[in-house]
Short mmCIF file of C-alpha atoms and ligand atoms in Angstrom, two decimals:
data_model
loop_
_atom_site.label_atom_id
_atom_site.label_comp_id
_atom_site.label_asym_id
_atom_site.label_seq_id
_atom_site.Cartn_x
_atom_site.Cartn_y
_atom_site.Cartn_z
CA UNK A 22 -22.68 1.89 30.27
CA UNK A 23 -19.37 0.25 29.59
CA UNK A 24 -16.28 2.46 30.05
CA UNK A 25 -13.35 2.79 27.66
CA UNK A 26 -10.08 1.70 29.29
CA UNK A 27 -7.64 2.16 26.39
CA UNK A 28 -7.36 2.70 22.65
CA UNK A 29 -4.87 0.69 20.64
CA UNK A 30 -3.60 1.56 17.16
CA UNK A 31 -2.21 -0.88 14.60
CA UNK A 32 -0.56 0.02 11.32
CA UNK A 33 -1.23 -2.99 9.12
CA UNK A 34 -0.17 -3.94 5.64
CA UNK A 35 -1.53 -6.63 3.35
CA UNK A 36 -0.48 -7.41 -0.22
CA UNK A 37 -3.26 -7.11 -2.81
CA UNK A 38 -3.99 -9.96 -5.20
CA UNK A 39 -3.46 -7.51 -8.07
CA UNK A 40 -2.43 -3.85 -8.17
CA UNK A 41 -5.40 -1.47 -8.21
CA UNK A 42 -4.89 1.52 -10.52
CA UNK A 43 -7.05 4.63 -10.56
CA UNK A 44 -6.70 7.98 -12.32
CA UNK A 45 -4.66 9.23 -9.34
CA UNK A 46 -2.32 6.34 -8.65
CA UNK A 47 -1.77 2.67 -8.01
CA UNK A 48 -2.13 0.63 -4.82
CA UNK A 49 -0.01 -2.53 -4.64
CA UNK A 50 -0.03 -3.10 -0.89
CA UNK A 51 -2.96 -2.13 1.29
CA UNK A 52 -1.83 -0.16 4.32
CA UNK A 53 -4.14 1.31 6.94
CA UNK A 54 -4.60 2.17 10.60
CA UNK A 55 -6.82 -0.11 12.67
CA UNK A 56 -8.28 1.05 15.96
CA UNK A 57 -9.08 -1.26 18.84
CA UNK A 58 -11.16 0.19 21.66
CA UNK A 59 -10.80 -1.69 24.90
CA UNK A 60 -13.86 -1.23 27.08
CA UNK A 61 -14.67 -2.79 30.46
CA UNK A 62 -16.59 -5.72 29.06
CA UNK A 63 -15.94 -5.72 25.30
CA UNK A 64 -13.51 -4.66 22.62
CA UNK A 65 -14.41 -2.82 19.43
CA UNK A 66 -12.72 -2.46 16.05
CA UNK A 67 -12.56 0.33 13.50
CA UNK A 68 -10.60 0.86 10.30
CA UNK A 69 -9.30 4.14 8.91
CA UNK A 70 -9.82 4.24 5.13
CA UNK A 71 -6.97 6.66 4.43
CA UNK A 72 -4.13 5.49 2.19
CA UNK A 73 -0.39 6.18 2.34
CA UNK A 74 -0.69 9.31 0.23
CA UNK A 75 -3.19 12.17 0.48
CA UNK A 76 -4.54 11.50 -3.02
CA UNK A 77 -8.14 10.29 -2.73
CA UNK A 78 -8.59 12.69 0.18
CA UNK A 79 -6.39 15.01 2.22
CA UNK A 80 -5.94 12.30 4.86
CA UNK A 81 -3.12 9.77 4.85
CA UNK A 82 -1.93 6.99 7.14
CA UNK A 83 0.88 8.72 9.01
CA UNK A 84 -1.26 11.82 9.48
CA UNK A 85 -4.21 9.77 10.67
CA UNK A 86 -1.97 7.95 13.16
CA UNK A 87 -0.82 11.23 14.68
CA UNK A 88 -4.30 12.77 14.56
CA UNK A 89 -5.79 9.81 16.42
CA UNK A 90 -2.95 9.38 18.90
CA UNK A 91 -2.39 13.03 19.82
CA UNK A 92 -5.80 14.66 19.38
CA UNK A 93 -8.78 12.40 18.72
CA UNK A 94 -8.25 9.39 20.99
CA UNK A 95 -7.62 11.59 24.07
CA UNK A 96 -11.01 13.27 23.49
CA UNK A 97 -12.75 9.90 23.22
CA UNK A 98 -10.96 8.63 26.33
CA UNK A 99 -11.97 11.76 28.23
CA UNK A 100 -15.59 11.28 27.16
CA UNK A 101 -15.23 7.99 29.04
CA UNK A 102 -18.21 5.87 28.14
CA UNK A 103 -18.26 3.51 25.17
CA UNK A 104 -20.99 5.60 23.55
CA UNK A 105 -20.54 6.34 19.84
CA UNK A 106 -22.85 9.37 19.83
CA UNK A 107 -20.91 10.88 22.71
CA UNK A 108 -17.59 10.14 21.01
CA UNK A 109 -18.84 11.75 17.81
CA UNK A 110 -19.95 14.83 19.73
CA UNK A 111 -16.61 15.09 21.54
CA UNK A 112 -14.76 14.85 18.21
CA UNK A 113 -16.74 17.76 16.76
CA UNK A 114 -14.38 20.00 18.75
CA UNK A 115 -11.80 19.23 16.06
CA UNK A 116 -12.18 19.81 12.34
CA UNK A 117 -11.70 17.54 9.36
CA UNK A 118 -9.88 14.22 9.81
CA UNK A 119 -13.10 12.38 9.05
CA UNK A 120 -11.41 9.12 8.14
CA UNK A 121 -9.49 9.12 11.42
CA UNK A 122 -12.65 10.02 13.34
CA UNK A 123 -14.62 7.28 11.59
CA UNK A 124 -12.16 4.61 12.74
CA UNK A 125 -12.60 5.73 16.36
CA UNK A 126 -16.36 6.25 16.33
CA UNK A 127 -16.94 2.92 14.59
CA UNK A 128 -14.69 1.13 17.08
CA UNK A 129 -16.55 2.68 20.02
CA UNK A 130 -19.88 1.68 18.48
CA UNK A 131 -18.62 -1.86 17.90
CA UNK A 132 -17.54 -2.16 21.54
CA UNK A 133 -20.87 -0.82 22.81
CA UNK A 134 -22.89 -3.19 20.62
CA UNK A 135 -20.73 -6.21 21.48
CA UNK A 136 -21.20 -5.44 25.17
CA UNK A 137 -24.98 -5.59 24.60
CA UNK A 138 -24.86 -8.57 22.23
CA UNK A 139 -26.52 -6.58 19.43
CA UNK A 140 -25.44 -6.75 15.78
CA UNK A 141 -24.51 -3.54 13.97
CA UNK A 142 -26.87 -4.39 11.10
CA UNK A 143 -29.75 -5.00 13.50
CA UNK A 144 -29.01 -1.83 15.44
CA UNK A 145 -28.93 0.24 12.24
CA UNK A 146 -32.26 -1.14 11.05
CA UNK A 147 -31.09 -3.45 8.28
CA UNK A 148 -33.73 -4.42 5.74
CA UNK A 149 -31.98 -7.54 4.44
CA UNK A 150 -29.62 -10.33 5.40
CA UNK A 151 -27.71 -10.41 2.10
CA UNK A 152 -26.49 -7.57 -0.09
CA UNK A 153 -25.80 -7.40 -3.82
CA UNK A 154 -22.14 -7.15 -4.72
CA UNK A 155 -20.49 -5.12 -7.42
CA UNK A 156 -16.82 -4.89 -8.23
CA UNK A 157 -14.60 -1.94 -9.07
CA UNK A 158 -12.15 -2.76 -11.85
CA UNK A 159 -8.89 -0.83 -11.86
CA UNK A 160 -7.44 0.78 -14.99
CA UNK A 161 -5.87 -2.05 -17.01
CA UNK A 162 -2.82 -1.91 -19.26
CA UNK A 163 -4.87 -2.64 -22.38
CA UNK A 164 -8.49 -2.92 -23.43
CA UNK A 165 -8.05 -6.67 -23.91
CA UNK A 166 -6.70 -7.04 -20.38
CA UNK A 167 -9.68 -5.08 -19.10
CA UNK A 168 -12.15 -7.27 -20.99
CA UNK A 169 -10.50 -10.36 -19.55
CA UNK A 170 -10.77 -9.05 -15.99
CA UNK A 171 -14.41 -8.09 -16.51
CA UNK A 172 -15.16 -11.59 -17.86
CA UNK A 173 -13.56 -13.10 -14.77
CA UNK A 174 -15.58 -10.97 -12.35
CA UNK A 175 -18.82 -11.67 -14.20
CA UNK A 176 -18.05 -15.39 -14.06
CA UNK A 177 -17.59 -14.98 -10.28
CA UNK A 178 -21.14 -13.61 -10.14
CA UNK A 179 -20.64 -9.88 -9.54
CA UNK A 180 -23.86 -8.02 -10.28
CA UNK A 181 -22.39 -4.68 -11.31
CA UNK A 182 -19.12 -3.76 -12.96
CA UNK A 183 -17.56 -0.37 -12.27
CA UNK A 184 -14.72 0.72 -14.53
CA UNK A 185 -12.10 3.14 -13.32
CA UNK A 186 -11.48 5.57 -16.16
CA UNK A 187 -8.95 8.22 -17.12
CA UNK A 188 -8.63 10.63 -20.04
CA UNK A 189 -7.39 9.05 -23.24
CA UNK A 190 -8.84 5.54 -23.04
CA UNK A 191 -12.23 6.26 -21.46
CA UNK A 192 -14.84 6.15 -24.24
CA UNK A 193 -13.11 3.38 -26.19
CA UNK A 194 -12.99 1.09 -23.14
CA UNK A 195 -16.52 1.81 -22.01
CA UNK A 196 -17.79 1.00 -25.51
CA UNK A 197 -15.69 -2.18 -25.67
CA UNK A 198 -17.05 -3.48 -22.35
CA UNK A 199 -20.61 -2.52 -23.26
CA UNK A 200 -20.31 -4.22 -26.67
CA UNK A 201 -19.06 -7.41 -25.01
CA UNK A 202 -21.79 -7.32 -22.33
CA UNK A 203 -24.91 -5.52 -23.59
CA UNK A 204 -27.05 -6.25 -20.53
CA UNK A 205 -24.88 -5.87 -17.43
CA UNK A 206 -25.13 -3.07 -14.88
CA UNK A 207 -22.13 -0.94 -15.81
CA UNK A 208 -20.80 2.27 -14.30
CA UNK A 209 -17.62 4.36 -14.45
CA UNK A 210 -15.58 6.20 -11.82
CA UNK A 211 -13.27 9.04 -12.86
CA UNK A 212 -11.96 10.04 -9.41
CA UNK A 213 -12.11 13.72 -10.37
CA UNK A 214 -9.82 13.35 -13.41
CA UNK A 215 -11.84 15.64 -15.73
CA UNK A 216 -12.85 19.27 -16.16
CA UNK A 217 -16.15 20.68 -17.30
CA UNK A 218 -14.51 21.35 -20.70
CA UNK A 219 -14.39 17.56 -21.11
CA UNK A 220 -18.21 17.28 -21.10
CA UNK A 221 -18.02 15.84 -24.62
CA UNK A 222 -16.41 12.67 -23.19
CA UNK A 223 -19.42 12.10 -20.95
CA UNK A 224 -21.93 12.99 -23.68
CA UNK A 225 -20.21 10.32 -25.76
CA UNK A 226 -20.92 7.82 -22.95
CA UNK A 227 -24.64 8.59 -22.89
CA UNK A 228 -25.32 5.87 -25.45
CA UNK A 229 -23.50 3.23 -23.33
CA UNK A 230 -26.47 3.01 -20.96
CA UNK A 231 -24.35 3.49 -17.84
CA UNK A 232 -25.88 3.23 -14.40
CA UNK A 233 -23.93 6.32 -13.39
CA UNK A 234 -20.78 8.38 -13.85
CA UNK A 235 -19.02 8.66 -10.49
CA UNK A 236 -17.06 11.74 -9.45
CA UNK A 237 -16.20 13.08 -12.90
CA UNK A 238 -14.98 16.54 -11.80
CA UNK A 239 -13.08 18.29 -9.02
CA UNK A 240 -13.95 17.10 -5.52
CA UNK A 241 -14.68 20.61 -4.28
CA UNK A 242 -16.93 21.72 -7.13
CA UNK A 243 -20.69 21.20 -6.84
CA UNK A 244 -21.47 23.99 -9.33
CA UNK A 245 -19.55 22.38 -12.17
CA UNK A 246 -21.01 18.96 -11.43
CA UNK A 247 -24.47 20.55 -11.63
CA UNK A 248 -23.53 22.11 -14.97
CA UNK A 249 -22.30 18.74 -16.26
CA UNK A 250 -25.41 16.91 -15.02
CA UNK A 251 -27.45 19.42 -17.03
CA UNK A 252 -25.56 18.51 -20.20
CA UNK A 253 -25.73 14.70 -20.03
CA UNK A 254 -28.44 12.10 -19.61
CA UNK A 255 -26.48 9.62 -17.49
CA UNK A 256 -26.86 10.11 -13.74
CA UNK A 257 -23.91 11.72 -11.96
CA UNK A 258 -22.92 10.12 -8.64
CA UNK A 259 -20.66 11.86 -6.14
CA UNK A 260 -18.08 10.15 -3.97
CA UNK A 261 -15.09 12.30 -2.89
CA UNK A 262 -17.26 15.46 -2.87
CA UNK A 263 -19.59 14.10 -0.16
CA UNK A 264 -18.00 14.46 3.26
CA UNK A 265 -21.15 14.77 5.37
CA UNK A 266 -24.93 14.75 5.38
CA UNK A 267 -24.81 18.51 4.80
CA UNK A 268 -22.76 17.93 1.64
CA UNK A 269 -25.19 15.28 0.39
CA UNK A 270 -28.13 17.61 0.98
CA UNK A 271 -26.41 20.48 -0.81
CA UNK A 272 -25.31 18.32 -3.74
CA UNK A 273 -28.84 17.00 -4.32
CA UNK A 274 -30.37 20.47 -3.86
CA UNK A 275 -27.97 21.94 -6.40
CA UNK A 276 -28.47 19.13 -8.91
CA UNK A 277 -24.78 18.25 -8.70
CA UNK A 278 -25.67 14.55 -8.59
CA UNK A 279 -28.66 12.20 -8.59
CA UNK A 280 -26.97 9.29 -6.80
CA UNK A 281 -24.73 9.23 -3.71
CA UNK A 282 -21.86 6.84 -2.99
CA UNK A 283 -21.84 6.44 0.80
CA UNK A 284 -18.54 5.43 2.34
CA UNK A 285 -18.90 5.47 6.07
CA UNK A 286 -15.14 5.73 6.44
CA UNK A 287 -15.05 8.90 4.31
CA UNK A 288 -17.86 10.76 6.07
CA UNK A 289 -16.77 10.37 9.69
CA UNK A 290 -18.29 7.02 10.53
CA UNK A 291 -21.41 4.96 10.57
CA UNK A 292 -23.57 7.48 12.42
CA UNK A 293 -23.05 10.17 9.77
CA UNK A 294 -23.37 7.59 6.99
CA UNK A 295 -26.76 6.60 8.39
CA UNK A 296 -27.83 10.28 8.34
CA UNK A 297 -26.88 10.54 4.67
CA UNK A 298 -28.81 7.35 3.96
CA UNK A 299 -31.87 8.61 5.81
CA UNK A 300 -31.83 11.95 4.01
CA UNK A 301 -31.41 10.37 0.57
CA UNK A 302 -34.14 7.83 1.28
CA UNK A 303 -36.55 10.62 2.23
CA UNK A 304 -35.98 12.41 -1.04
CA UNK A 305 -35.85 9.30 -3.21
CA UNK A 306 -32.18 9.56 -4.20
CA UNK A 307 -30.57 6.12 -4.63
CA UNK A 308 -27.44 5.39 -2.58
CA UNK A 309 -24.93 2.57 -2.64
CA UNK A 310 -22.03 1.49 -0.50
CA UNK A 311 -18.58 2.42 -1.76
CA UNK A 312 -15.33 0.74 -0.84
CA UNK A 313 -11.78 1.72 0.06
CA UNK A 314 -10.10 -1.68 -0.34
CA UNK A 315 -11.00 -2.36 3.29
CA UNK A 316 -9.80 -5.33 5.28
CA UNK A 317 -12.44 -7.55 6.84
CA UNK A 318 -12.95 -5.02 9.66
CA UNK A 319 -14.09 -2.17 7.41
CA UNK A 320 -15.87 -4.63 5.11
CA UNK A 321 -18.04 -5.86 7.98
CA UNK A 322 -19.02 -2.27 8.77
CA UNK A 323 -19.80 -1.57 5.11
CA UNK A 324 -21.95 -4.68 4.77
CA UNK A 325 -24.07 -3.75 7.78
CA UNK A 326 -24.64 -0.29 6.31
CA UNK A 327 -25.37 -1.67 2.83
CA UNK A 328 -28.22 -3.71 4.33
CA UNK A 329 -30.24 -0.52 5.00
CA UNK A 330 -33.34 -0.03 2.82
CA UNK A 331 -32.05 2.96 0.82
CA UNK A 332 -29.07 1.02 -0.55
CA UNK A 333 -30.85 0.03 -3.73
CA UNK A 334 -27.82 -0.40 -6.00
CA UNK A 335 -25.06 -3.04 -5.74
CA UNK A 336 -22.04 -1.67 -3.85
CA UNK A 337 -18.27 -1.98 -4.06
CA UNK A 338 -18.69 -4.66 -1.40
CA UNK A 339 -16.64 -7.38 -3.03
CA UNK A 340 -15.38 -10.65 -1.58
CA UNK A 341 -12.12 -10.73 0.43
CA UNK A 342 -10.57 -12.83 -2.37
CA UNK A 343 -10.96 -9.94 -4.82
CA UNK A 344 -8.48 -7.97 -2.69
CA UNK A 345 -6.28 -10.16 -0.52
CA UNK A 346 -4.67 -13.59 -0.69
CA UNK A 347 -5.33 -13.70 3.06
CA UNK A 348 -7.63 -11.18 4.79
CA UNK A 349 -7.21 -10.11 8.43
CA UNK A 350 -10.53 -11.58 9.48
CA UNK A 351 -12.19 -14.76 8.30
CA UNK A 352 -12.69 -14.10 4.59
CA UNK A 353 -15.94 -12.60 3.30
CA UNK A 354 -17.25 -14.83 0.55
CA UNK A 355 -19.67 -14.02 -2.21
CA UNK A 356 -22.22 -16.63 -3.29
CA UNK A 357 -22.33 -17.52 -7.01
CA UNK A 358 -25.52 -15.42 -7.25
CA UNK A 359 -23.46 -12.29 -6.51
CA UNK A 360 -24.72 -11.69 -2.97
CA UNK A 361 -22.90 -11.65 0.36
CA UNK A 362 -24.20 -12.34 3.86
CA UNK A 363 -24.42 -9.41 6.26
CA UNK A 364 -22.63 -10.33 9.50
CA UNK A 365 -25.14 -11.17 12.21
CA UNK A 366 -22.90 -11.60 15.28
CA UNK A 367 -22.61 -8.98 18.02
CA UNK A 368 -21.17 -5.64 16.87
CA UNK A 369 -19.56 -5.91 13.45
CA UNK A 370 -19.57 -9.69 13.90
CA UNK A 371 -15.90 -10.28 13.06
CA UNK A 372 -12.49 -9.63 14.62
CA UNK A 373 -9.00 -9.81 13.15
CA UNK A 374 -7.50 -13.29 13.58
CA UNK A 375 -4.73 -12.79 16.18
CA UNK A 376 -2.02 -14.61 14.21
CA UNK A 377 -2.87 -12.82 10.99
CA UNK A 378 -3.04 -9.45 12.75
CA UNK A 379 0.39 -10.03 14.31
CA UNK A 380 1.84 -10.99 10.92
CA UNK A 381 0.40 -7.87 9.20
CA UNK A 382 1.17 -5.30 11.92
CA UNK A 383 4.19 -3.06 11.39
CA UNK A 384 3.54 -0.67 14.32
CA UNK A 385 1.41 -0.71 17.43
CA UNK A 386 0.71 1.80 20.19
CA UNK A 387 -1.62 1.96 23.18
CA UNK A 388 -3.20 5.23 24.31
CA UNK A 389 -4.54 5.50 27.82
CA UNK A 390 -6.38 8.25 29.64
CA UNK A 391 -4.14 11.06 30.84
CA UNK A 392 -0.86 10.08 29.26
CA UNK A 393 0.42 8.38 26.19
CA UNK A 394 1.90 4.95 26.84
CA UNK A 395 5.30 4.06 25.48
CA UNK A 396 5.52 2.60 21.99
CA UNK A 397 5.54 -1.17 21.84
O1 LIG B 480 -13.02 -1.32 -2.12
O2 LIG B 480 -13.50 -2.33 -3.96
C1 LIG B 480 -13.05 -1.38 -3.34
C2 LIG B 480 -12.50 -0.22 -4.12
C3 LIG B 480 -13.61 0.55 -4.72
O3 LIG B 480 -13.12 1.92 -6.58
C4 LIG B 480 -13.12 1.82 -5.37
N1 LIG B 480 -12.72 2.80 -4.55
O4 LIG B 480 -13.17 6.11 -5.76
O5 LIG B 480 -14.58 4.61 -5.28
C5 LIG B 480 -13.42 4.97 -5.37
C6 LIG B 480 -12.26 4.07 -5.02
C7 LIG B 480 -11.39 4.69 -4.01
C8 LIG B 480 -10.27 3.85 -3.52
S1 LIG B 480 -8.90 3.91 -4.55
C9 LIG B 480 -7.62 3.16 -3.68
MG1 LIG B 481 -15.21 6.55 -6.29
#
């Protein structure tokens, strides 16, 4: 078993090709913490999906940096071996911080698989070499601007359009997109912007033949999601509410959703994401792979996961060009048929290009066993 020698953190920032607006805010520049695990005979990469502000979740970049540097990385270093299951177990001593934990666990797994020359997709039990791509369309300034963006993404080949929605423009925009494109796979994502009292909005969407309504209500409320699901025909999908396999089980048991958005970075890493997948597959609940505007590192991890058999719906696994003028890794490209290749190289199959990483990095720190090294 290969041993972990050091853990290196990078704070990176990349401009987006266009601002991405949701019901809780706007992202103009992607910023995130990358983790590099240095093992005896391989390195491994992980990406923390937190943003600058604790808006999508309670985690945020500066907090994740401190959590990893001061609490999580020392536990992984003490565990010693590049063994993701052991790292995950060691990290159970500390609560929450799932996005920070995911970056570490995924990086350890990547190092272990690279050392053995095994691909992440193969190790997970991938059922396919290509996955279907959807795209998440941010809230536009006007309905016309939205329709134009949707046209562009459909021309690119995307197989499912997801509209971010917010109160005020929701039903009008959904109807406009549906009228323009009667046959596409179409879904909406509210990012918890509504209350159960707003059920009328979602009843009004029932005739738009949506694939699902993602995270309509408060992220901590399964009971109200179950009540809403009972009042509408369209399937409810949960995103923010699902932090673990236990959450997914509870949500399905309670009827709070019928579909689960799996983001490995949100649930504490690929191992927990696989458990959610396995559970949902057993009970016949469709899952799909969500996105957090990841760089090529997180994208590679998502693609491997999305290749599992239970991922029966197109994910938010879009091409690098949908996000960045210049990704950190070699760009992920989507074929005109709306599919993308799952990386087949060892581990996650990609690494940040050194020159690009250097250009995007605003802070860097190495953590070694026993003591923290000085900042670089
Ligand atoms: O990676 O394409 C992507 C973004 C997909 O809509 C997306 N993500 O709630 O599902 C979601 C959002 C969360 C990120 S908002 C910055
Ligand atoms: Mg979502």
